[in-house]
């Protein structure tokens, strides 16, 4: 059996390594148009920021080491330029000699990845405009910044690559401006209310943020590059990083007559076979099924690509292995903070037609009395009927990764928010609290679903009629006097029972506190004394995050 693999980074290399472990006699060839295989794609921005200090750390395998370990023939600088599915051949161009030849296969694997989007308004001849997708891109940016003593940069696009580049360019001293077409960063992982926390951190670190900026033109003016927007603004800097997003590299598959989605992704079945039974595809180029919504999606992430590589190899080796969908679990370091998400955002849950509710909690990363405890901002989205967990988003300085991983596992297991209450997670004061943040999120959601409290959200406050309802802040007098939501009166929680006569039972009482705990307790008091009551989910803290 001869297997030909096009693309030698995460997915392609995973196929080759797994297939060799399953079949010592298989003939395996990797075609890679670049110089490097199996490199640390996700580590590239950190080389630019001098966190990863040696070039060799970026290269996980060389063609020589891969062949020595797995007896896989790796041909670098070899670009597949055409596929003939009927003859089962691939036309390969040797980029060193410009000569072409045909290579046969029994099974073909497409792992071409994705290409950075480069709009038509970007000049092709400027040496000050960069994308970041591979090791040569990394060296170009690093060398340019160093050799030209660059002082400033513009980044277009606030996705993962854009944000990682912003942090690392700031780390080496550049003044950085972000231009974002939408009203927030990281829309694929965070809703606007959670993205606001990241905006705050970026501003704290000196990043200039400009949202709702549609770029219309880019031009080089002498020693600087200038970006023009539809709003008539112009921003200039020493260099420009394009991080607008990526598009699946499916041109070869399209030429071969394989089925392609409307968004340009290679379509595959659960076994990761294309519309041709002898051709498989995986990684950033394919369309996947979202594990939570069941809808088709393009989710280019390294973790899924590696798992897909294993599944493709299994099927080539006649093992029945299926891919069970991608749920989009991802994490990002943002200077001193961490953002993470899994499953559906609220945007995506709404688009998929779910009848959902959401809860916000702000627990500490570990016991508050143990030194260096940090707040974790958490948002969990769940169905109103069964409490099935649809998605979660987290932001904080410490402990974000492990809580997101627990929630990702819960989603994969089709667990509900009720199940989160009963999870037995590690506890000792340096690591957590007796009620872990995941437990707290479950408890808060359970209170909502079981009717122990009714909630309202920050984006409905402006519509409340103070003639018809009572707005109540149960924080301390000191907290209230420092700052409060307009229209809310103050009765501190600890004196609420003694002041019930000051409240009108004919009006629903909308209660807030700092983060939602005291307003919940206040509502329990009020409800058991004959009042109609709603608690502000996420409290004044969330309101301020969104409205600051």
Tab-separated table of N, CA and C in Angstrom, residues 4 6 31-32 75-82 89-95 98-104:
chain	number	residue	atom	x	y	z
A	4	UNK	N	0.336	8.611	-0.262
A	4	UNK	CA	0.973	9.885	-0.578
A	4	UNK	C	0.270	10.970	0.238
A	6	UNK	N	-0.023	15.021	1.091
A	6	UNK	CA	0.289	16.383	0.652
A	6	UNK	C	0.159	17.310	1.851
A	31	UNK	N	4.777	15.052	0.751
A	31	UNK	CA	5.163	16.145	-0.143
A	31	UNK	C	4.913	17.461	0.592
A	32	UNK	N	5.945	18.245	0.771
A	32	UNK	CA	5.818	19.526	1.477
A	32	UNK	C	6.445	20.613	0.606
A	75	UNK	N	9.705	14.771	1.156
A	75	UNK	CA	10.246	15.583	0.067
A	75	UNK	C	9.834	17.035	0.287
A	76	UNK	N	10.774	17.845	0.759
A	76	UNK	CA	10.498	19.270	0.934
A	76	UNK	C	10.721	19.994	-0.393
A	77	UNK	N	10.271	21.247	-0.437
A	77	UNK	CA	10.300	22.028	-1.678
A	77	UNK	C	9.647	21.262	-2.826
A	78	UNK	N	8.619	20.489	-2.490
A	78	UNK	CA	7.909	19.686	-3.488
A	78	UNK	C	6.431	20.044	-3.438
A	79	UNK	N	5.974	20.762	-4.461
A	79	UNK	CA	4.603	21.255	-4.483
A	79	UNK	C	3.726	20.393	-5.382
A	80	UNK	N	2.650	19.876	-4.815
A	80	UNK	CA	1.665	19.150	-5.611
A	80	UNK	C	0.860	20.174	-6.409
A	81	UNK	N	0.855	20.039	-7.714
A	81	UNK	CA	0.188	21.051	-8.542
A	81	UNK	C	-1.036	20.510	-9.272
A	82	UNK	N	-1.227	19.189	-9.264
A	82	UNK	CA	-2.415	18.620	-9.905
A	82	UNK	C	-2.634	17.195	-9.415
A	89	UNK	N	-2.732	9.622	-9.725
A	89	UNK	CA	-1.409	10.234	-9.747
A	89	UNK	C	-1.486	11.674	-9.265
A	90	UNK	N	-0.356	12.173	-8.799
A	90	UNK	CA	-0.202	13.567	-8.410
A	90	UNK	C	0.967	14.140	-9.197
A	91	UNK	N	0.747	15.290	-9.827
A	91	UNK	CA	1.845	15.987	-10.493
A	91	UNK	C	2.565	16.840	-9.466
A	92	UNK	N	3.866	16.653	-9.364
A	92	UNK	CA	4.676	17.316	-8.338
A	92	UNK	C	5.716	18.204	-9.016
A	93	UNK	N	5.826	19.438	-8.498
A	93	UNK	CA	6.840	20.358	-9.008
A	93	UNK	C	7.946	20.495	-7.983
A	94	UNK	N	9.175	20.203	-8.416
A	94	UNK	CA	10.348	20.392	-7.566
A	94	UNK	C	10.700	21.881	-7.589
A	95	UNK	N	10.484	22.555	-6.476
A	95	UNK	CA	10.668	24.002	-6.441
A	95	UNK	C	12.132	24.413	-6.480
A	98	UNK	N	12.494	23.430	-10.591
A	98	UNK	CA	11.354	23.783	-11.449
A	98	UNK	C	10.942	22.644	-12.382
A	99	UNK	N	11.421	21.452	-12.137
A	99	UNK	CA	11.029	20.287	-12.925
A	99	UNK	C	9.794	19.637	-12.295
A	100	UNK	N	8.971	19.030	-13.142
A	100	UNK	CA	7.758	18.373	-12.667
A	100	UNK	C	7.797	16.885	-12.993
A	101	UNK	N	7.105	16.099	-12.181
A	101	UNK	CA	7.029	14.657	-12.404
A	101	UNK	C	5.709	14.149	-11.818
A	102	UNK	N	5.344	12.927	-12.169
A	102	UNK	CA	4.135	12.316	-11.656
A	102	UNK	C	4.476	11.290	-10.594
A	103	UNK	N	3.681	11.281	-9.513
A	103	UNK	CA	3.837	10.298	-8.437
A	103	UNK	C	2.516	9.554	-8.286
A	104	UNK	N	2.584	8.239	-8.233
A	104	UNK	CA	1.382	7.423	-8.088
A	104	UNK	C	1.020	7.247	-6.611
